[in-house]
Coordinates of C-alpha atoms in Angstrom, one line a residue:
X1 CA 12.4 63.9 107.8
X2 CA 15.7 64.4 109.7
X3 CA 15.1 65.9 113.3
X4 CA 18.4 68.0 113.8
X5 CA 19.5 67.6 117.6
X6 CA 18.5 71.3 118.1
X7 CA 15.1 70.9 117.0
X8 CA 15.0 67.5 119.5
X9 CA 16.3 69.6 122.6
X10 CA 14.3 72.6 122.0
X11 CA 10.9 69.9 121.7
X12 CA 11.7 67.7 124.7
X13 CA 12.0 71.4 126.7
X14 CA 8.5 72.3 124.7
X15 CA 6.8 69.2 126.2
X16 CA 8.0 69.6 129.6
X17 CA 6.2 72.8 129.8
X18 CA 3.4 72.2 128.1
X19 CA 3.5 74.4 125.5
X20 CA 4.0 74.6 121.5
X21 CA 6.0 77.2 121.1
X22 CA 3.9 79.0 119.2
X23 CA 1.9 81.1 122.0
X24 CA 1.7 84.6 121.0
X25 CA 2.8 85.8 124.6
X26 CA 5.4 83.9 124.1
X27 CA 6.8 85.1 121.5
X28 CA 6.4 88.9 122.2
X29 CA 8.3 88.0 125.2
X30 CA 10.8 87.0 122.9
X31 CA 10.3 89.8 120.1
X32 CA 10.6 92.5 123.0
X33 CA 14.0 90.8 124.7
X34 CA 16.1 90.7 120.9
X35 CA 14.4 94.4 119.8
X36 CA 15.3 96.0 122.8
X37 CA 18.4 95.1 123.8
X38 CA 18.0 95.6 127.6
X39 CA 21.7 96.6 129.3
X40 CA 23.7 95.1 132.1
X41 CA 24.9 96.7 135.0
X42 CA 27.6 99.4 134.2
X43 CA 30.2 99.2 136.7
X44 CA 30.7 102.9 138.0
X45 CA 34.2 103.1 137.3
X46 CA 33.4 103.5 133.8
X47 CA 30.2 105.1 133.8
X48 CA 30.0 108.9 132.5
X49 CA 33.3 109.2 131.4
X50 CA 34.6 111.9 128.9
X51 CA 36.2 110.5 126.1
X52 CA 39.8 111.7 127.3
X53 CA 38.8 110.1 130.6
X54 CA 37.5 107.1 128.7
X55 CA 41.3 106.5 126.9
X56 CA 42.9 107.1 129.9
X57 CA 41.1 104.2 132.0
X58 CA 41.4 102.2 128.8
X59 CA 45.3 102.4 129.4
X60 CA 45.8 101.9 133.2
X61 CA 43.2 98.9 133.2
X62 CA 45.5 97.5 130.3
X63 CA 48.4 97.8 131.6
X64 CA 47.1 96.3 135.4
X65 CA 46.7 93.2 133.3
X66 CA 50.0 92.7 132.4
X67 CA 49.5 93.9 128.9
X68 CA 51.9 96.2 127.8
X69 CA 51.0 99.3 125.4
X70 CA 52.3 101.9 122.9
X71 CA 50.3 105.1 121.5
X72 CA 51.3 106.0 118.0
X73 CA 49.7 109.1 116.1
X74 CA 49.3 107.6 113.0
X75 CA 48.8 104.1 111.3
X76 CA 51.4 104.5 109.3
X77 CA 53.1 104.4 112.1
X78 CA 51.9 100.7 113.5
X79 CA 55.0 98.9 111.5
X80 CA 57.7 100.7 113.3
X81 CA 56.1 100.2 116.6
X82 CA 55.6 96.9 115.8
X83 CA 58.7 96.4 114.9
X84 CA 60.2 97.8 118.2
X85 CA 58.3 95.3 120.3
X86 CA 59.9 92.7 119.0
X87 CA 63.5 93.9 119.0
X88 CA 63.0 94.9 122.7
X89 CA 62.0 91.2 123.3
X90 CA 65.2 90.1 120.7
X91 CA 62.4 88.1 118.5
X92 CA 62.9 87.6 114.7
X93 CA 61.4 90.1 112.5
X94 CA 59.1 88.4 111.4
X95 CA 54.9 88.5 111.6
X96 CA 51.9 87.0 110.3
X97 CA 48.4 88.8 110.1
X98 CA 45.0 88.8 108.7
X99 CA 43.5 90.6 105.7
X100 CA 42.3 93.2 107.5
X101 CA 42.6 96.2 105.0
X102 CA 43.3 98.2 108.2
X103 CA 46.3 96.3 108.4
X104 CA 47.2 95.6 104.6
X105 CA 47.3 99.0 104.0
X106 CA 50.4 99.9 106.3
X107 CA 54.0 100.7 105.0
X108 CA 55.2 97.2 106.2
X109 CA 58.0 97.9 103.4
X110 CA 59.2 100.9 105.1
X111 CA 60.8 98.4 107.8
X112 CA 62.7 95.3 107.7
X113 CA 59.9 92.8 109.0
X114 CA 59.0 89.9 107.2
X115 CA 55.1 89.8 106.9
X116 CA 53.2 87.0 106.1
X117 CA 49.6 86.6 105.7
X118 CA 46.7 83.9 106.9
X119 CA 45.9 81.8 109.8
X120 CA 48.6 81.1 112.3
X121 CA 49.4 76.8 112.4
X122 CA 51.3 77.6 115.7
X123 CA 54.9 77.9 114.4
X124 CA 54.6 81.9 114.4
X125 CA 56.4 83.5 117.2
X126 CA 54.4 86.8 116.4
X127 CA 50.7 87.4 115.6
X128 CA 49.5 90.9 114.2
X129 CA 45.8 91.7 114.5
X130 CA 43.0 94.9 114.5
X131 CA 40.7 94.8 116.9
X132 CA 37.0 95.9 116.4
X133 CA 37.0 98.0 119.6
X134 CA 38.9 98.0 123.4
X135 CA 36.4 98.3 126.4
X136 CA 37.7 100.8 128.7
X137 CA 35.8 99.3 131.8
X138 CA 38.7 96.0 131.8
X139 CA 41.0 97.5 129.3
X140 CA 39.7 94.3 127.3
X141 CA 40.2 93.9 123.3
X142 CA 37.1 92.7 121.6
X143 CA 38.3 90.4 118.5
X144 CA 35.6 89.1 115.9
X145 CA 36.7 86.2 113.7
X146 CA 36.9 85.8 110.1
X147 CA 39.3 85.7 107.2
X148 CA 40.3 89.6 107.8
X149 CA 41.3 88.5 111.5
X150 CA 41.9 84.7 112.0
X151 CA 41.3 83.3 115.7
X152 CA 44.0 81.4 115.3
X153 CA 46.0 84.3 115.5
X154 CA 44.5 85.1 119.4
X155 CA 45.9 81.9 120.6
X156 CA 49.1 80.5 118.6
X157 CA 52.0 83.1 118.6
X158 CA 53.5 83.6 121.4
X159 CA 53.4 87.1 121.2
X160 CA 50.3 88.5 119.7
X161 CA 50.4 92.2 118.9
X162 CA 46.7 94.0 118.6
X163 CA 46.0 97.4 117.0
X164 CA 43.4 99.4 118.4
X165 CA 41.9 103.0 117.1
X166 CA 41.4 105.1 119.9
X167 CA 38.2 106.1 118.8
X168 CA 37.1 102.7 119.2
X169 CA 37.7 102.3 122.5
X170 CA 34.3 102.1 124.3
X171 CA 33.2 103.1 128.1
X172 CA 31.5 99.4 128.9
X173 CA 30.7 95.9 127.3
X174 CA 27.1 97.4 126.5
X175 CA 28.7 100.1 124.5
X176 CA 30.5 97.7 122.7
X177 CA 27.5 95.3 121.7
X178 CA 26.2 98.2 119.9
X179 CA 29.0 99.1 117.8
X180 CA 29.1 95.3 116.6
X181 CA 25.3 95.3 115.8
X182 CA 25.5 98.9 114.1
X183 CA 28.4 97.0 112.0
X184 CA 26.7 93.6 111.7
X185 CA 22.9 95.1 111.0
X186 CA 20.1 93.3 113.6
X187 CA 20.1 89.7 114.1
X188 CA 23.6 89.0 112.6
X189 CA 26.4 88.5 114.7
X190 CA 29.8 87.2 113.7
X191 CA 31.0 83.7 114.2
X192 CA 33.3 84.2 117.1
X193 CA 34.0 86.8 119.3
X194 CA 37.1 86.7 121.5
X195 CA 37.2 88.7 124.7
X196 CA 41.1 89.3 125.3
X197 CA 42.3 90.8 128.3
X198 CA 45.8 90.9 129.0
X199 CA 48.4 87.6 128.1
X200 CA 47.8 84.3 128.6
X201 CA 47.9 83.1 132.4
X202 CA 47.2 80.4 134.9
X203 CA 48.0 79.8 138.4
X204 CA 46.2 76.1 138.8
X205 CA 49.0 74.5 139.8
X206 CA 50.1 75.0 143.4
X207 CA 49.0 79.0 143.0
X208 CA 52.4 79.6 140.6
X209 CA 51.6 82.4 137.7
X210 CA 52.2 80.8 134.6
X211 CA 52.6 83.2 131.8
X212 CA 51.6 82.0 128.4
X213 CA 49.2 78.9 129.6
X214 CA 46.6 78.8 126.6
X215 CA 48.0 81.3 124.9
X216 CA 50.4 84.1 124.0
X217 CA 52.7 84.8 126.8
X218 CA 52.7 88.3 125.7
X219 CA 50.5 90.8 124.4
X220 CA 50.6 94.3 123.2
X221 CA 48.8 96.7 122.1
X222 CA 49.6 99.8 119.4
X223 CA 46.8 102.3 120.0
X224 CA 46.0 104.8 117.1
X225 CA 45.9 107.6 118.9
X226 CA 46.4 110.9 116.5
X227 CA 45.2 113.4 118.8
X228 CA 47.3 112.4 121.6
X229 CA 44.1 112.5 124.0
X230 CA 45.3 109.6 126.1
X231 CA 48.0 111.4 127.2
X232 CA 46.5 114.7 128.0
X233 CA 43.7 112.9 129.9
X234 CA 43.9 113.4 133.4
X235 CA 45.4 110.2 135.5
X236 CA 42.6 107.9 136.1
X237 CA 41.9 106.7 139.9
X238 CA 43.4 103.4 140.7
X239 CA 41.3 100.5 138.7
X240 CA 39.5 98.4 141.0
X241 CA 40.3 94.8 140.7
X242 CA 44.1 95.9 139.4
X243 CA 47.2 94.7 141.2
X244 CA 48.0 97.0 144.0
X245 CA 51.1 99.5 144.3
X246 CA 54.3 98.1 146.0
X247 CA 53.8 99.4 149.6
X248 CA 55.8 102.3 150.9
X249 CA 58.0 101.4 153.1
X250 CA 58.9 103.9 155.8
X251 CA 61.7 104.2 158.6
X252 CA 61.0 103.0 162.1
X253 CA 63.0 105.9 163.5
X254 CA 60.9 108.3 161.5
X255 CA 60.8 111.8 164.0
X256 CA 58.5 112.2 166.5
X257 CA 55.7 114.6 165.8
X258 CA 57.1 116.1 169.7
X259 CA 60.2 116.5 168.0
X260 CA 61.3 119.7 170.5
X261 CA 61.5 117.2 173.4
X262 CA 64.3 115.7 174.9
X263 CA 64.9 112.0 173.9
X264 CA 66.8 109.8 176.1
X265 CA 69.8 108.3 174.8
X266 CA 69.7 105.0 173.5
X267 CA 71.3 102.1 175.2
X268 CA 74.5 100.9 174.0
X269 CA 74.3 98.1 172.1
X270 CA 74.8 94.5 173.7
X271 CA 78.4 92.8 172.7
X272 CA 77.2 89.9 170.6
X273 CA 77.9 86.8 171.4
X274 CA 81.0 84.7 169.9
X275 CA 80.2 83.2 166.3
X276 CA 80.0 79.2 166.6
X277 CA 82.0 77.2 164.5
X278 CA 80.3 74.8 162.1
X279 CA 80.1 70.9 164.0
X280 CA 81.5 69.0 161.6
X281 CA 78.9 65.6 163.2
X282 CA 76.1 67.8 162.8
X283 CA 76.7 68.2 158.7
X284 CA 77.1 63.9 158.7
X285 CA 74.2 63.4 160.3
X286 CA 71.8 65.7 157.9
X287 CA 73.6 64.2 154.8
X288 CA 72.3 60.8 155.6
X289 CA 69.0 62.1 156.7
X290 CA 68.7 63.4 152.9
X291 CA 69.9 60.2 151.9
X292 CA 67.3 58.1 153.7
X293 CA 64.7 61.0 152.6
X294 CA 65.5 61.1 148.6
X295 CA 67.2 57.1 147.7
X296 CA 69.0 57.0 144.4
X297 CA 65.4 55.1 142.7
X298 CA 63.7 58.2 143.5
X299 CA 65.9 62.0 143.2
X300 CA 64.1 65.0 144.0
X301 CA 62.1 66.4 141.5
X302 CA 63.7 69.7 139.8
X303 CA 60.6 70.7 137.9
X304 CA 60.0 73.7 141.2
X305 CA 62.2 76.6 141.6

């Protein structure tokens, strides 16, 4: 009898503790942890919000992560928004997606776009897929593989466009796990699941943001949205974790609060002082510092801006 690596693991653990495995404790432990599906921590930025609230938070967080997003009423709208993405970016018209019937059932033919279908072998520029639901707490698109919605299809093209029903959009990751066991039934789960929040980055090397490091450089989202509640929600407060607002810059000769008293005038200016010529020695002397600093076996490398 073959012993599968698993089963040799699991044993050499069994024998360390001293026990068989088979303990009836143990096992309710076990029973009690899978039936009752104890949740995380729910961060409080997404905790009790209104659906409208829920959308709107779903948006902003999205969009602090550099994705970008577009909220159509209807599927049948998805190929024309699809289709503007990529002539904003001046891309070919041209996409591949899954099976998803969500997806195969769209007026493709109503535009110009060439559609193909299947897994992506990394010569698409752009990727179309549906996502099972968005998590409002990151702004994060939860993928689940399979032939409806290849993986492949998450990491190839450089731009991967994800469609998202507004109704599916839950408050928190714990929200989400039930949706996917409601769909799944208990004690299934799907193969993969792919956790997507915002493009592709990396900034490994030497702190410099690298767009598109493992994956699509871009990514954007068309969110179903037919009663328009993401935009009558009311703005959500700044995201924690988000990239901060430009500052505002004000004027150092903003008015004094005092404003009714009498300012002394301001000095005149100084004269400045005569503008120096460039030394013409000066200039030889730094070229052959370079010189001796980069030799001709050895130029500067051009790789940095």
């Amino acid at each position: 009898m073959t012993v599968s690596a698993r089963d040799q693991v699991l044993g050499t653990i069994r024998r360390s503790l001293g026990v068989a495995g088979t303990e009836r404790p143990r096992l309710k432990v076990v029973e009690d942890r899978l039936g009752g599906h104890p949740r995380g921590v729910i961060p409080e930025r997404a905790a009790g919000k209104t659906a409208l609230d829920r959308l709107k938070l779903f948006v902003a967080m999205a969009e602090a992560s550099a994705a970008t997003l577009v909220t159509v009423a209807s599927p049948d709208d998805v190929p024309a928004a699809v289709a503007g993405f990529l002539r904003a970016h001046n891309l070919a018209p041209a996409v591949r997606r899954g099976s998803d019937p969500r997806l195969a059932g769209l007026p493709w033919a109503a535009t110009t776009l060439e559609v193909s279908e299947g897994r992506s072998f990394g010569d698409d520029a752009a990727g179309v897929s549906a996502a099972h639901a968005g998590v409002a707490e990151t702004g994060t698109l939860v993928m689940l593989a399979g032939p409806e919605n290849p993986t492949t299809l998450n990491f190839l093209p450089d731009n991967h466009i994800v469609v998202v029903e507004a109704k599916d959009v839950a408050a928190t990751y714990e929200d989400m796990w039930e949706t996917v066991r409601a769909r799944y039934g208990a004690g299934v789960m799907p193969r993969v699941v792919n956790w997507i929040t915002g493009p592709s980055r990396s900034a490994d090397i030497e702190q410099i943001l690298l767009m598109g490091a493992h994956g699509p450089r871009r990514l954007h989202i068309v969110l179903i949205d037919p009663s328009h509640a993401a935009e009558r929600a009311p703005e959500a407060s700044e995201p924690a974790g988000s990239t901060p607002a430009e500052p505002r810059v004000g004027s150092t000769l903003a008015v004094d609060p005092g404003g009714d008293k009498e300012k002394a005038p301001a000095p005149p200016p100084e004269p400045a002082e005569p503008t120096k010529g460039p030394d013409p020695h000066e200039d030889e002397e730094l070229d052959e510092a370079l010189d001796e600093s980069f030799p001709a076996s050895d130029p500067p490398s051009q790789t940095q801006p």
